[in-house]
Amino acid sequence: MKVGNRLLAGALVVDLLACVYWVFHESGTLTTILDPNALHALVIQLGAWRPAAIIGLMVSVWTPSSRQRAKSMAPAH
């Protein structure tokens, strides 16, 4: 892959992420996701879909850096 194509692909990814952020910000979704009380209320409203929503949130938030923090906070064996 040529350097120009890689730069274009990188710029497109950054633009896509910026667009997703903007849509989440404008729609209020970002505020809901970042507010624990609002997120809790939303999950409670889901009823039967609640387990799938919780799993989806855990998978989307469980990044390598959070795994490292979890390991450092775990009790020693």
mmCIF file of C-alpha atoms in Angstrom:
data_model
loop_
_atom_site.group_PDB
_atom_site.id
_atom_site.type_symbol
_atom_site.label_atom_id
_atom_site.label_comp_id
_atom_site.label_asym_id
_atom_site.label_seq_id
_atom_site.Cartn_x
_atom_site.Cartn_y
_atom_site.Cartn_z
ATOM 1 C CA MET A 1 0.000 0.000 0.000
ATOM 2 C CA LYS A 2 1.425 3.363 -0.977
ATOM 3 C CA VAL A 3 2.112 6.044 1.600
ATOM 4 C CA GLY A 4 -0.464 8.379 0.068
ATOM 5 C CA ASN A 5 -3.166 5.722 0.299
ATOM 6 C CA ARG A 6 -2.271 4.998 3.924
ATOM 7 C CA LEU A 7 -2.479 8.684 4.795
ATOM 8 C CA LEU A 8 -5.837 8.963 3.060
ATOM 9 C CA ALA A 9 -7.134 5.880 4.891
ATOM 10 C CA GLY A 10 -5.910 7.292 8.216
ATOM 11 C CA ALA A 11 -7.568 10.645 7.537
ATOM 12 C CA LEU A 12 -10.833 8.898 6.663
ATOM 13 C CA VAL A 13 -10.763 6.922 9.920
ATOM 14 C CA VAL A 14 -10.154 10.098 11.924
ATOM 15 C CA ASP A 15 -12.994 11.839 10.060
ATOM 16 C CA LEU A 16 -15.326 8.910 10.719
ATOM 17 C CA LEU A 17 -14.524 8.932 14.440
ATOM 18 C CA ALA A 18 -15.041 12.698 14.584
ATOM 19 C CA CYS A 19 -18.436 12.308 12.870
ATOM 20 C CA VAL A 20 -19.500 9.580 15.297
ATOM 21 C CA TYR A 21 -18.439 11.756 18.234
ATOM 22 C CA TRP A 22 -20.363 14.728 16.829
ATOM 23 C CA VAL A 23 -23.535 12.663 16.308
ATOM 24 C CA PHE A 24 -23.297 11.232 19.847
ATOM 25 C CA HIS A 25 -22.683 14.702 21.268
ATOM 26 C CA GLU A 26 -25.541 16.373 19.376
ATOM 27 C CA SER A 27 -28.043 13.596 20.084
ATOM 28 C CA GLY A 28 -27.344 13.543 23.826
ATOM 29 C CA THR A 29 -26.126 9.941 23.695
ATOM 30 C CA LEU A 30 -22.664 10.950 24.870
ATOM 31 C CA THR A 31 -24.122 12.670 27.930
ATOM 32 C CA THR A 32 -26.165 9.576 28.763
ATOM 33 C CA ILE A 33 -23.200 7.237 28.372
ATOM 34 C CA LEU A 34 -20.962 9.375 30.587
ATOM 35 C CA ASP A 35 -23.554 9.927 33.357
ATOM 36 C CA PRO A 36 -23.785 6.796 35.564
ATOM 37 C CA ASN A 37 -27.263 7.640 36.902
ATOM 38 C CA ALA A 38 -28.717 8.274 33.437
ATOM 39 C CA LEU A 39 -27.055 5.126 32.099
ATOM 40 C CA HIS A 40 -28.479 3.079 34.976
ATOM 41 C CA ALA A 41 -31.979 4.416 34.300
ATOM 42 C CA LEU A 42 -31.631 3.610 30.594
ATOM 43 C CA VAL A 43 -30.502 0.047 31.273
ATOM 44 C CA ILE A 44 -33.373 -0.495 33.733
ATOM 45 C CA GLN A 45 -35.861 0.640 31.046
ATOM 46 C CA LEU A 46 -34.615 -2.030 28.628
ATOM 47 C CA GLY A 47 -36.423 -4.837 30.472
ATOM 48 C CA ALA A 48 -35.669 -8.198 28.883
ATOM 49 C CA TRP A 49 -32.850 -6.711 26.786
ATOM 50 C CA ARG A 50 -31.010 -5.591 29.935
ATOM 51 C CA PRO A 51 -28.476 -8.496 30.030
ATOM 52 C CA ALA A 52 -27.503 -7.986 26.378
ATOM 53 C CA ALA A 53 -27.083 -4.242 26.959
ATOM 54 C CA ILE A 54 -24.858 -4.796 29.982
ATOM 55 C CA ILE A 55 -22.699 -7.300 28.096
ATOM 56 C CA GLY A 56 -22.436 -4.894 25.154
ATOM 57 C CA LEU A 57 -21.377 -2.042 27.413
ATOM 58 C CA MET A 58 -18.826 -4.203 29.190
ATOM 59 C CA VAL A 59 -17.324 -5.392 25.918
ATOM 60 C CA SER A 60 -17.164 -1.882 24.466
ATOM 61 C CA VAL A 61 -15.558 -0.372 27.573
ATOM 62 C CA TRP A 62 -13.208 -3.248 28.450
ATOM 63 C CA THR A 63 -10.096 -1.917 26.722
ATOM 64 C CA PRO A 64 -6.500 -3.106 27.199
ATOM 65 C CA SER A 65 -5.764 -0.184 29.547
ATOM 66 C CA SER A 66 -8.770 -1.041 31.741
ATOM 67 C CA ARG A 67 -7.640 -4.681 31.839
ATOM 68 C CA GLN A 68 -4.229 -3.522 33.040
ATOM 69 C CA ARG A 69 -5.859 -1.404 35.783
ATOM 70 C CA ALA A 70 -7.993 -4.368 36.829
ATOM 71 C CA LYS A 71 -4.903 -6.569 37.113
ATOM 72 C CA SER A 72 -3.077 -3.991 39.200
ATOM 73 C CA MET A 73 -6.066 -3.666 41.577
ATOM 74 C CA ALA A 74 -6.569 -7.430 41.991
ATOM 75 C CA PRO A 75 -5.439 -8.933 45.303
ATOM 76 C CA ALA A 76 -2.160 -10.834 45.272
ATOM 77 C CA HIS A 77 -2.406 -14.635 45.367
#
